[in-house]
Amino acid sequence: MKSTFQKSSSLSFLRTVAGPFRVAFIVAILFSLAINLLVLTSPIYMMQVFDRVVTSGSLDTLAWLTLLAALAYLTYGALETVRSNLLSRLGAWVDRALSERLIVAGLNAGLAGQPTGSQPLRDVAQLRAFLSGPAMAPLFDAPWAPVFLAVLWFMHPWLGAFATATAIVLLGVMAAGEALTRHHVSKGEGHQMQAYTAADATIRQGELVQAMGLLPALLGRWRTTHETALQAQQNATDRVLRLHGLTKAIRLFVQTAILGLGAWLVVKGELTSGGMIAGSILLGRALAPVDQLLGSWKQFISVREAWHRVIALLERFPAKAESMPLPAPKGALSVEGVTYLPPNGDKPVLRHVSFELEPGQSLGVIGPSAAGKSTLCRLLVGALSPNAGHVRLDHADINDWDRTQIGPHIGYLPQDVTLFAGTVAENIARMSKGDPALIVAAARQANIHEMILRLPQGYETRIDSTGVQLSGGQRQRIGLARALYGNPKLLVLDEPNSSLDAEGEAALLAALATARQKGCTTIIVSHRPSMLEHSDLLLFLRDGMAQAFGPIDDIWPRLTGQPFPARSAAARSA
């Protein structure tokens, strides 16, 4: 039921986008009709000049014909400009309508183990460039070729039959081009995306690549993928160019041949000399869009593949429907038989894990590597969805909460701390404008207020490629302040002391004590007993299963054979 509703929501969104898109296309088609009718100016002018002006010698008639032709061409130019501007704005509108939705869908795809990177945005940019570029005009002009063919039939059946036969031949060449290039273009696009992904990963991990001398091996792998993409694209280009050359030769020949046919009809007295010249112009205009389409056929196939990828991504990962706002959570956490199997995995990372926490309680999670501790953290904050079971916050499934509503009430510090391009203050305030008082309060709780003030611009210090470089400990403590911002009701910390020194650990313990005093439900994953001194309960995971759960003073002796280390006075008082 849920997947069906999400799919219908996605289709509704696509229909919403398609509505204005379809209207703009209809308007562009109407402009194309007027433009192609105005193209008849040239053959009509030629016929009148040869059949009236030359035979009568009337210069007044020539002047009026020339003036009317000039007005027609000015109108033609204005309509062409309006159509081009319309398509350009249509491309920008499609970009605005789809880009944000694609970022959300790409985020969900990454969480589901199907990372897309920035490829969906590149696909939309390619679509926008195609709509705004010169390749669109032939698509709008080609459907009006029958108008010119009909005029040729009206002028003389032999001219119409000759032009129609030529158009059928060229359409056959186009069909052959589609069959010969589609596979190579798709193959090239796929390998090119792999090459982009490999290059991004190499650049992003620059320090590791440089330190361990990985560049030659990584470049070799990238070169193989890139070369395969180039070869497939070159094969497609070669076929398109050969077909384009063939169509151009056919078009030039038939334009000459129709003059010969027209001359034969003139000699027989079945056509005027003006009609002979006009027939050549009309045939050239009827066949020009086909020739232009073949020249841009590879681009058209690439754009079509990009559009199919965009549609497939939006249908696989539709946006969640808006839900009714719920009261702010108090922090009651319930994990009910949670099982999680990674995408394309054959073994669950977590199996039938269950426990409950009351608001304000603190849980320590321990276990060997690959026990599923980090996966459990992601499930608790809603970054992943379990295959079976439920994670409930105040009795509501964590994945049913609106993320913008529940996000401010959750603090999460993953193992790999990522800070975003922006100021220190913006990162602490979760990339919002933020309340300065709350920003400073979170920094003080994480005990980094003084450290931030020592930075070049204090809280306004930028964190990006052009800003200050922070140490691992500094980044982790800013990440802790971000998790504490706004006094969340659920705090999940995954190895929060991995990059901290003794002073940082002391600050972290003080922050945990403060969070507990404020009634925050806390989950801490750590291998050090010192980090668990504020924990009420202990969960021991091994092979994805909960081996033990209960009060820490009961569970720790069962696991280690020793009593839990003495707690500090602050922990005892808490």
Coordinates of C-alpha atoms in Angstrom, one line a residue:
M1 CA 0.0 0.0 0.0
K2 CA 2.8 2.4 1.0
S3 CA 4.9 1.8 -2.1
T4 CA 1.8 2.1 -4.3
F5 CA 1.0 5.5 -2.7
Q6 CA 4.5 6.7 -3.2
K7 CA 4.5 5.6 -6.8
S8 CA 1.3 7.5 -7.4
S9 CA 2.8 10.5 -5.6
S10 CA 5.7 10.4 -8.0
L11 CA 3.5 10.0 -11.1
S12 CA 1.4 13.0 -9.8
F13 CA 4.6 15.1 -9.6
L14 CA 5.7 14.1 -13.1
R15 CA 2.2 14.9 -14.4
T16 CA 2.5 18.3 -12.7
V17 CA 5.8 18.9 -14.4
A18 CA 4.5 17.6 -17.7
G19 CA 1.5 20.0 -17.7
P20 CA 3.4 23.3 -18.2
F21 CA 5.9 21.5 -20.3
R22 CA 3.2 20.3 -22.7
V23 CA 1.6 23.7 -22.9
A24 CA 5.0 25.3 -23.8
F25 CA 5.5 22.6 -26.4
I26 CA 2.1 23.3 -28.0
V27 CA 2.9 27.0 -28.1
A28 CA 6.3 26.3 -29.7
I29 CA 4.5 24.0 -32.3
L30 CA 2.1 26.8 -33.2
F31 CA 5.1 29.2 -33.6
S32 CA 6.7 26.5 -35.8
L33 CA 3.6 26.4 -38.0
A34 CA 3.8 30.2 -38.6
I35 CA 7.5 30.0 -39.1
N36 CA 7.3 27.3 -41.7
L37 CA 4.4 29.0 -43.5
L38 CA 6.6 32.1 -43.7
V39 CA 9.3 30.0 -45.3
L40 CA 7.1 29.8 -48.3
T41 CA 8.0 33.5 -48.9
S42 CA 11.1 32.6 -50.9
P43 CA 9.5 30.2 -53.4
I44 CA 6.4 32.5 -53.8
Y45 CA 8.7 35.5 -54.4
M46 CA 10.7 33.5 -57.0
M47 CA 7.6 32.4 -58.8
Q48 CA 6.2 35.9 -59.0
V49 CA 9.5 37.5 -60.1
F50 CA 10.1 35.0 -62.9
D51 CA 6.5 34.7 -64.0
R52 CA 5.3 38.3 -63.6
V53 CA 8.1 40.8 -63.2
V54 CA 10.5 39.3 -65.8
T55 CA 7.7 38.9 -68.4
S56 CA 6.0 42.2 -67.7
G57 CA 9.0 44.3 -66.8
S58 CA 7.0 46.1 -64.0
L59 CA 9.4 47.5 -61.5
D60 CA 6.5 48.7 -59.3
T61 CA 5.4 45.1 -58.9
L62 CA 9.0 44.1 -58.1
A63 CA 9.2 46.8 -55.4
W64 CA 6.0 45.7 -53.7
L65 CA 6.9 42.1 -53.9
T66 CA 10.3 42.9 -52.3
L67 CA 8.7 44.9 -49.6
L68 CA 6.2 42.2 -48.7
A69 CA 9.0 39.6 -48.7
A70 CA 11.0 41.9 -46.3
L71 CA 8.1 42.2 -43.9
A72 CA 7.5 38.4 -44.0
Y73 CA 11.2 37.7 -43.2
L74 CA 11.1 40.3 -40.3
T75 CA 8.1 38.4 -38.9
Y76 CA 10.0 35.1 -39.5
G77 CA 13.0 36.4 -37.5
A78 CA 10.8 37.7 -34.7
L79 CA 9.0 34.4 -34.4
E80 CA 12.2 32.4 -34.5
T81 CA 13.6 34.6 -31.6
V82 CA 10.4 34.2 -29.6
R83 CA 10.4 30.4 -30.1
S84 CA 14.1 30.2 -29.1
N85 CA 13.5 32.3 -26.0
L86 CA 10.5 30.1 -25.1
L87 CA 12.5 26.9 -25.3
S88 CA 15.4 28.5 -23.4
R89 CA 13.1 29.4 -20.6
L90 CA 11.5 26.0 -20.7
G91 CA 14.9 24.4 -20.2
A92 CA 15.5 26.7 -17.2
W93 CA 12.0 25.9 -15.8
V94 CA 12.6 22.1 -16.1
D95 CA 15.9 22.5 -14.3
R96 CA 14.2 24.4 -11.4
A97 CA 11.3 22.0 -11.3
L98 CA 13.5 18.8 -11.2
S99 CA 16.8 19.6 -9.6
E100 CA 15.8 19.8 -5.9
R101 CA 13.6 16.8 -6.3
L102 CA 16.5 14.9 -7.9
I103 CA 18.8 15.8 -5.0
V104 CA 16.3 14.4 -2.6
A105 CA 15.9 11.2 -4.7
G106 CA 19.7 10.9 -5.1
L107 CA 20.0 11.2 -1.3
N108 CA 17.5 8.4 -0.8
A109 CA 19.2 6.3 -3.5
G110 CA 22.5 6.7 -1.6
L111 CA 20.9 5.6 1.7
A112 CA 19.4 2.6 -0.1
G113 CA 22.9 1.6 -1.4
Q114 CA 22.4 2.9 -4.9
P115 CA 24.5 6.0 -5.0
T116 CA 24.0 8.3 -8.0
G117 CA 26.4 11.2 -7.1
S118 CA 25.7 14.3 -9.1
Q119 CA 24.7 12.4 -12.3
P120 CA 21.0 13.3 -12.1
L121 CA 21.9 17.0 -12.0
R122 CA 24.2 16.5 -15.0
D123 CA 21.3 14.7 -16.8
V124 CA 19.0 17.7 -16.1
A125 CA 21.8 20.1 -17.2
Q126 CA 22.1 18.1 -20.4
L127 CA 18.3 18.3 -21.0
R128 CA 18.3 22.1 -20.4
A129 CA 21.2 22.6 -22.8
F130 CA 19.4 20.5 -25.4
L131 CA 16.1 22.5 -25.0
S132 CA 18.0 25.8 -25.3
G133 CA 20.3 24.7 -28.1
P134 CA 20.0 24.6 -31.9
A135 CA 19.1 20.9 -32.1
M136 CA 15.5 21.6 -31.0
A137 CA 14.6 23.6 -34.1
P138 CA 14.7 20.6 -36.5
L139 CA 12.4 18.7 -34.2
F140 CA 9.8 21.4 -34.5
D141 CA 10.3 22.0 -38.2
A142 CA 10.4 18.3 -39.3
P143 CA 6.6 17.7 -38.7
W144 CA 5.8 20.5 -41.2
A145 CA 7.7 18.9 -44.1
P146 CA 4.4 17.5 -45.4
V147 CA 3.3 21.1 -45.9
F148 CA 6.1 21.7 -48.4
L149 CA 5.5 18.3 -50.0
A150 CA 1.8 19.1 -50.4
V151 CA 2.7 22.4 -52.2
L152 CA 5.0 20.5 -54.5
W153 CA 2.2 18.0 -55.3
F154 CA 0.0 21.0 -56.0
M155 CA 2.6 22.5 -58.3
H156 CA 2.9 19.2 -60.3
P157 CA 2.4 15.6 -59.3
W158 CA 5.9 14.6 -60.7
L159 CA 7.5 17.1 -58.3
G160 CA 5.5 15.9 -55.4
A161 CA 6.2 12.2 -56.1
F162 CA 9.9 12.9 -56.5
A163 CA 10.1 14.8 -53.2
T164 CA 8.0 12.2 -51.3
A165 CA 10.2 9.4 -52.5
T166 CA 13.3 11.3 -51.4
A167 CA 11.8 12.0 -48.0
I168 CA 11.0 8.3 -47.5
V169 CA 14.6 7.4 -48.4
L170 CA 16.0 9.9 -45.8
L171 CA 13.6 8.7 -43.1
G172 CA 14.9 5.2 -43.8
V173 CA 18.4 6.4 -43.3
M174 CA 17.3 8.0 -40.0
A175 CA 15.8 4.7 -38.8
A176 CA 19.0 3.0 -39.7
G177 CA 21.0 5.6 -37.7
E178 CA 18.8 5.0 -34.7
A179 CA 19.4 1.2 -34.8
L180 CA 23.2 1.6 -35.5
T181 CA 24.0 4.2 -32.8
R182 CA 21.6 3.6 -29.9
H183 CA 23.6 0.7 -28.3
H184 CA 27.0 2.5 -28.7
V185 CA 25.7 5.8 -27.2
S186 CA 24.1 4.0 -24.2
K187 CA 27.3 2.0 -23.6
G188 CA 29.4 5.1 -23.8
E189 CA 27.2 7.0 -21.4
G190 CA 27.3 4.1 -18.9
H191 CA 31.1 3.9 -18.9
Q192 CA 31.5 7.6 -18.9
M193 CA 29.5 7.8 -15.7
Q194 CA 31.7 5.1 -14.1
A195 CA 34.8 7.1 -15.2
Y196 CA 33.4 10.3 -13.6
T197 CA 32.6 8.4 -10.3
A198 CA 36.2 7.0 -10.2
A199 CA 37.7 10.4 -10.9
D200 CA 35.6 12.0 -8.1
A201 CA 36.6 9.4 -5.6
T202 CA 40.3 9.8 -6.5
I203 CA 40.2 13.5 -6.1
R204 CA 38.2 13.4 -2.9
Q205 CA 40.7 11.0 -1.3
G206 CA 43.7 13.0 -2.4
E207 CA 45.6 12.7 0.9
L208 CA 45.4 8.9 1.0
V209 CA 46.2 8.6 -2.7
Q210 CA 49.3 10.8 -2.4
A211 CA 50.5 9.2 0.9
M212 CA 50.3 5.6 -0.3
G213 CA 51.2 6.1 -4.0
L214 CA 47.9 4.9 -5.3
L215 CA 47.7 7.3 -8.2
P216 CA 49.2 5.1 -10.9
A217 CA 46.9 2.2 -10.1
L218 CA 43.8 4.4 -9.9
L219 CA 44.7 6.2 -13.1
G220 CA 45.1 2.9 -14.8
R221 CA 41.6 1.8 -13.7
W222 CA 40.1 5.1 -14.7
R223 CA 42.0 5.1 -18.1
T224 CA 40.5 1.7 -18.9
T225 CA 36.9 2.8 -18.2
H226 CA 37.4 6.1 -19.9
E227 CA 38.9 4.6 -23.0
T228 CA 36.0 2.2 -23.2
A229 CA 33.6 5.1 -23.0
L230 CA 35.5 7.1 -25.7
Q231 CA 35.6 4.1 -28.0
A232 CA 31.9 3.5 -27.7
Q233 CA 31.2 7.2 -28.3
Q234 CA 33.6 7.3 -31.2
N235 CA 31.9 4.3 -32.8
A236 CA 28.5 6.1 -32.5
T237 CA 30.0 9.3 -33.9
D238 CA 31.5 7.5 -36.8
R239 CA 28.2 5.9 -37.8
V240 CA 26.4 9.2 -37.4
L241 CA 28.9 11.1 -39.5
R242 CA 28.8 8.4 -42.3
L243 CA 25.0 8.6 -42.3
H244 CA 25.1 12.4 -42.2
G245 CA 27.5 12.5 -45.2
L246 CA 25.2 10.1 -47.1
T247 CA 22.1 12.2 -46.4
K248 CA 23.9 15.4 -47.4
A249 CA 25.0 13.8 -50.7
I250 CA 21.5 12.6 -51.4
R251 CA 20.0 16.0 -50.5
L252 CA 22.4 17.9 -52.8
F253 CA 21.8 15.4 -55.6
V254 CA 18.0 15.6 -55.4
Q255 CA 18.1 19.4 -55.3
T256 CA 20.0 19.3 -58.5
A257 CA 17.8 16.5 -59.9
I258 CA 14.6 18.4 -59.2
L259 CA 15.9 21.3 -61.3
G260 CA 16.4 18.8 -64.1
L261 CA 12.9 17.4 -63.6
G262 CA 11.5 21.0 -63.5
A263 CA 13.4 21.9 -66.7
W264 CA 11.9 18.9 -68.4
L265 CA 8.4 19.9 -67.3
V266 CA 9.1 23.5 -68.4
V267 CA 10.1 22.3 -71.9
K268 CA 6.9 20.2 -72.0
G269 CA 5.0 23.3 -71.1
E270 CA 3.6 21.8 -67.8
L271 CA 5.5 24.1 -65.5
T272 CA 6.7 27.7 -65.5
S273 CA 10.4 28.7 -65.0
G274 CA 9.5 30.3 -61.7
G275 CA 7.9 27.0 -60.6
M276 CA 11.1 25.2 -61.5
I277 CA 13.1 27.4 -59.1
A278 CA 10.5 27.4 -56.4
G279 CA 10.3 23.6 -56.5
S280 CA 14.0 23.4 -55.8
I281 CA 13.7 25.8 -52.8
L282 CA 10.7 23.9 -51.4
L283 CA 12.4 20.6 -51.7
G284 CA 15.5 21.9 -49.9
R285 CA 13.3 23.3 -47.1
A286 CA 11.3 20.1 -46.7
L287 CA 14.5 17.9 -46.4
A288 CA 16.7 20.3 -44.4
P289 CA 15.2 19.3 -41.0
V290 CA 15.9 15.7 -41.7
D291 CA 19.5 16.5 -42.6
Q292 CA 19.9 18.6 -39.4
L293 CA 18.3 15.9 -37.2
L294 CA 20.8 13.3 -38.5
G295 CA 23.6 15.8 -37.6
S296 CA 22.4 16.0 -34.0
W297 CA 21.1 12.4 -33.7
K298 CA 23.8 11.3 -31.2
Q299 CA 23.0 14.3 -29.0
F300 CA 19.3 13.4 -29.2
I301 CA 19.9 9.8 -28.1
S302 CA 22.1 11.0 -25.2
V303 CA 19.4 13.4 -24.0
R304 CA 16.7 10.7 -24.3
E305 CA 18.8 8.3 -22.2
A306 CA 19.4 11.1 -19.6
W307 CA 15.6 11.8 -19.5
H308 CA 14.9 8.1 -19.0
R309 CA 17.4 8.0 -16.1
V310 CA 15.8 11.0 -14.5
I311 CA 12.3 9.5 -14.7
A312 CA 13.5 6.1 -13.4
L313 CA 15.2 7.7 -10.4
L314 CA 12.1 9.8 -9.5
E315 CA 9.9 6.7 -9.8
R316 CA 12.2 4.5 -7.7
F317 CA 12.6 7.1 -5.0
P318 CA 9.5 9.3 -4.8
A319 CA 9.2 12.1 -2.2
K320 CA 7.2 11.2 0.9
A321 CA 3.8 12.6 1.2
E322 CA 3.3 15.3 3.8
S323 CA 2.1 13.9 7.1
M324 CA 0.2 15.4 9.9
P325 CA 2.5 17.2 12.4
L326 CA 3.0 15.2 15.6
P327 CA 3.8 16.6 19.1
A328 CA 7.4 17.2 19.9
P329 CA 9.0 13.9 21.1
K330 CA 9.9 13.4 24.7
G331 CA 12.6 10.8 23.8
A332 CA 11.0 7.4 24.5
L333 CA 12.8 5.0 22.1
S334 CA 11.6 1.5 21.2
V335 CA 13.4 -1.0 18.9
E336 CA 11.2 -3.9 18.0
G337 CA 12.7 -6.9 16.3
V338 CA 14.8 -4.9 13.9
T339 CA 16.4 -6.8 11.0
Y340 CA 18.5 -5.1 8.4
L341 CA 19.8 -6.5 5.1
P342 CA 22.0 -4.2 3.0
P343 CA 21.1 -3.8 -0.7
N344 CA 22.6 -6.6 -2.7
G345 CA 23.7 -8.3 0.5
D346 CA 23.2 -12.0 1.3
K347 CA 23.5 -11.8 5.1
P348 CA 21.7 -9.5 7.5
V349 CA 23.9 -7.0 9.4
L350 CA 21.3 -6.9 12.3
R351 CA 18.9 -9.6 13.3
H352 CA 15.9 -9.4 15.6
V353 CA 17.4 -6.6 17.8
S354 CA 15.0 -5.3 20.5
F355 CA 15.3 -2.9 23.4
E356 CA 13.5 0.1 25.0
L357 CA 14.7 3.3 26.5
E358 CA 12.7 5.7 28.7
P359 CA 13.1 9.5 28.1
G360 CA 16.4 10.6 29.6
Q361 CA 18.0 7.2 29.8
S362 CA 21.4 6.5 28.4
L363 CA 22.5 3.4 26.6
G364 CA 26.0 2.3 25.9
V365 CA 26.5 0.0 22.8
I366 CA 29.6 -2.2 22.6
G367 CA 30.7 -5.2 20.5
P368 CA 33.5 -6.4 18.2
S369 CA 34.0 -4.9 14.7
A370 CA 31.4 -5.7 12.1
A371 CA 28.9 -6.4 14.9
G372 CA 26.4 -3.9 13.4
K373 CA 26.8 -1.0 15.9
S374 CA 27.1 1.8 13.2
T375 CA 24.2 0.3 11.3
L376 CA 22.1 0.3 14.4
C377 CA 23.0 4.0 14.9
R378 CA 21.8 4.8 11.3
L379 CA 18.6 2.9 11.9
L380 CA 17.9 4.8 15.2
V381 CA 18.1 8.2 13.5
G382 CA 16.1 7.1 10.4
A383 CA 19.0 7.2 8.0
L384 CA 18.2 3.6 7.1
S385 CA 15.0 1.7 7.1
P386 CA 14.8 -1.8 8.6
N387 CA 13.7 -4.8 6.4
A388 CA 11.7 -6.0 9.4
G389 CA 10.7 -4.6 12.7
H390 CA 10.3 -1.0 13.8
V391 CA 12.3 1.8 15.4
R392 CA 9.8 4.0 17.3
L393 CA 10.3 7.4 18.8
D394 CA 7.4 8.2 21.2
H395 CA 5.6 5.2 19.8
A396 CA 5.7 6.6 16.1
D397 CA 7.9 4.8 13.6
I398 CA 11.0 6.9 13.0
N399 CA 10.6 6.6 9.2
D400 CA 7.0 7.9 9.4
W401 CA 8.0 11.2 11.0
D402 CA 8.4 14.2 8.6
R403 CA 12.2 14.7 8.5
T404 CA 12.0 18.5 8.8
Q405 CA 9.8 18.0 11.9
I406 CA 11.8 15.4 13.7
G407 CA 15.3 16.5 12.5
P408 CA 15.7 19.3 15.1
H409 CA 14.9 16.8 17.9
I410 CA 17.6 14.4 16.9
G411 CA 21.4 14.8 17.4
Y412 CA 23.6 12.5 15.5
L413 CA 27.4 12.2 15.4
P414 CA 28.6 9.5 12.9
Q415 CA 32.1 8.0 12.9
D416 CA 33.1 10.0 9.8
V417 CA 32.3 13.6 10.6
T418 CA 31.4 15.7 7.6
L419 CA 31.3 19.4 7.8
F420 CA 29.6 21.4 5.0
A421 CA 30.8 24.4 3.0
G422 CA 29.9 27.4 5.2
T423 CA 30.9 29.1 8.4
V424 CA 31.5 27.4 11.8
A425 CA 28.2 28.9 13.1
E426 CA 26.2 27.6 10.1
N427 CA 27.6 24.1 10.6
I428 CA 26.7 24.1 14.3
A429 CA 23.2 25.5 13.4
R430 CA 22.7 22.7 10.9
M431 CA 23.2 25.0 7.9
S432 CA 20.3 27.2 8.9
K433 CA 20.5 30.9 9.9
G434 CA 20.3 29.7 13.5
D435 CA 19.8 31.4 16.8
P436 CA 23.2 32.9 17.9
A437 CA 22.3 32.1 21.6
L438 CA 21.6 28.5 20.7
I439 CA 24.8 28.3 18.6
V440 CA 27.0 29.5 21.5
A441 CA 25.1 27.3 24.0
A442 CA 25.8 24.2 21.9
A443 CA 29.5 25.3 21.5
R444 CA 29.8 25.8 25.2
Q445 CA 28.2 22.4 26.0
A446 CA 30.7 20.8 23.6
N447 CA 33.4 22.9 25.3
I448 CA 34.7 24.4 22.1
H449 CA 33.5 28.0 22.5
E450 CA 37.1 29.2 23.3
M451 CA 38.6 27.1 20.6
I452 CA 36.2 28.7 18.0
L453 CA 37.0 32.2 19.2
R454 CA 40.7 31.5 18.5
L455 CA 39.9 30.8 14.8
P456 CA 40.7 33.6 12.3
Q457 CA 37.1 34.9 12.1
G458 CA 35.7 33.1 15.1
Y459 CA 32.2 31.7 14.5
E460 CA 32.3 33.3 11.0
T461 CA 35.4 31.2 10.0
R462 CA 34.6 29.4 6.7
I463 CA 35.0 25.7 6.4
D464 CA 35.6 24.7 2.7
S465 CA 38.4 24.5 0.2
T466 CA 39.1 28.3 0.6
G467 CA 38.7 28.4 4.3
V468 CA 40.7 27.3 7.4
Q469 CA 41.9 23.7 7.7
L470 CA 40.6 21.9 10.9
S471 CA 42.2 19.0 12.6
G472 CA 40.2 15.7 13.1
G473 CA 39.6 16.5 16.7
Q474 CA 38.3 20.0 15.9
R475 CA 36.0 18.6 13.3
Q476 CA 34.6 16.0 15.6
R477 CA 34.0 18.5 18.4
I478 CA 32.2 20.9 16.0
G479 CA 30.2 17.9 14.8
L480 CA 29.3 17.2 18.5
A481 CA 28.2 20.8 18.9
R482 CA 26.0 20.4 15.8
A483 CA 24.5 17.3 17.3
L484 CA 23.8 19.1 20.6
Y485 CA 22.3 22.2 18.9
G486 CA 18.7 23.0 20.0
N487 CA 18.7 20.6 22.9
P488 CA 17.6 17.4 21.0
K489 CA 15.6 14.7 22.7
L490 CA 17.5 11.8 21.1
L491 CA 21.3 11.9 20.9
V492 CA 23.1 9.1 19.0
L493 CA 27.0 9.2 19.1
D494 CA 29.0 6.7 17.1
E495 CA 32.6 6.5 18.4
P496 CA 32.5 10.2 19.5
N497 CA 36.0 10.1 21.0
S498 CA 37.8 8.5 18.0
S499 CA 39.7 11.7 17.2
L500 CA 39.8 13.3 20.7
D501 CA 42.6 13.9 23.1
A502 CA 42.3 13.7 26.9
E503 CA 40.9 17.2 27.0
G504 CA 38.4 16.5 24.3
E505 CA 37.2 13.3 26.1
A506 CA 36.7 15.2 29.3
A507 CA 34.7 17.8 27.4
L508 CA 32.6 15.1 25.8
L509 CA 31.9 13.5 29.1
A510 CA 30.8 16.8 30.5
A511 CA 28.5 17.4 27.5
L512 CA 27.0 13.9 28.0
A513 CA 26.3 14.7 31.7
T514 CA 24.6 18.0 30.7
A515 CA 22.5 16.3 28.0
R516 CA 21.4 13.7 30.6
Q517 CA 20.4 16.4 33.0
K518 CA 18.3 18.0 30.3
G519 CA 16.4 14.8 29.9
C520 CA 18.0 13.8 26.5
T521 CA 17.9 10.1 25.6
T522 CA 21.4 9.1 24.7
I523 CA 23.0 6.2 22.8
I524 CA 26.8 6.0 22.8
V525 CA 28.9 3.5 20.8
S526 CA 32.4 3.2 22.2
H527 CA 35.1 0.7 22.9
R528 CA 36.3 2.6 26.0
P529 CA 34.7 2.1 29.4
S530 CA 35.4 5.7 30.3
M531 CA 32.9 6.8 27.6
L532 CA 30.2 4.7 29.2
E533 CA 30.3 6.1 32.7
H534 CA 27.1 8.1 32.2
S535 CA 25.2 5.0 30.7
D536 CA 22.3 3.5 32.6
L537 CA 22.1 0.5 30.3
L538 CA 24.4 -1.6 28.2
L539 CA 23.8 -3.4 24.9
F540 CA 26.3 -6.0 23.6
L541 CA 26.1 -6.8 19.9
R542 CA 27.9 -9.6 18.2
D543 CA 27.3 -11.0 14.6
G544 CA 24.3 -8.6 14.3
M545 CA 22.5 -10.0 17.3
A546 CA 21.8 -8.6 20.8
Q547 CA 23.8 -10.9 23.1
A548 CA 23.1 -9.0 26.3
F549 CA 21.0 -6.0 27.4
G550 CA 20.3 -4.5 30.8
P551 CA 21.7 -2.3 33.5
I552 CA 25.4 -1.6 32.9
D553 CA 26.4 -2.7 36.4
D554 CA 24.8 -6.1 35.8
I555 CA 25.9 -6.7 32.1
W556 CA 29.5 -5.5 32.4
P557 CA 30.6 -8.1 35.0
R558 CA 28.9 -10.9 32.9
L559 CA 30.9 -9.9 29.8
T560 CA 34.3 -9.1 31.4
G561 CA 34.3 -10.9 34.8
Q562 CA 35.1 -7.6 36.5
P563 CA 32.9 -4.9 38.0
F564 CA 32.3 -1.8 35.9
P565 CA 35.0 0.9 36.7
A566 CA 34.1 3.3 39.4
R567 CA 32.0 6.2 38.2
S568 CA 32.9 9.8 38.7
A569 CA 31.1 11.9 41.3
A570 CA 29.3 13.8 38.4
A571 CA 28.1 10.5 37.0
R572 CA 27.0 9.2 40.4
S573 CA 25.0 12.4 41.2
A574 CA 23.4 12.3 37.7

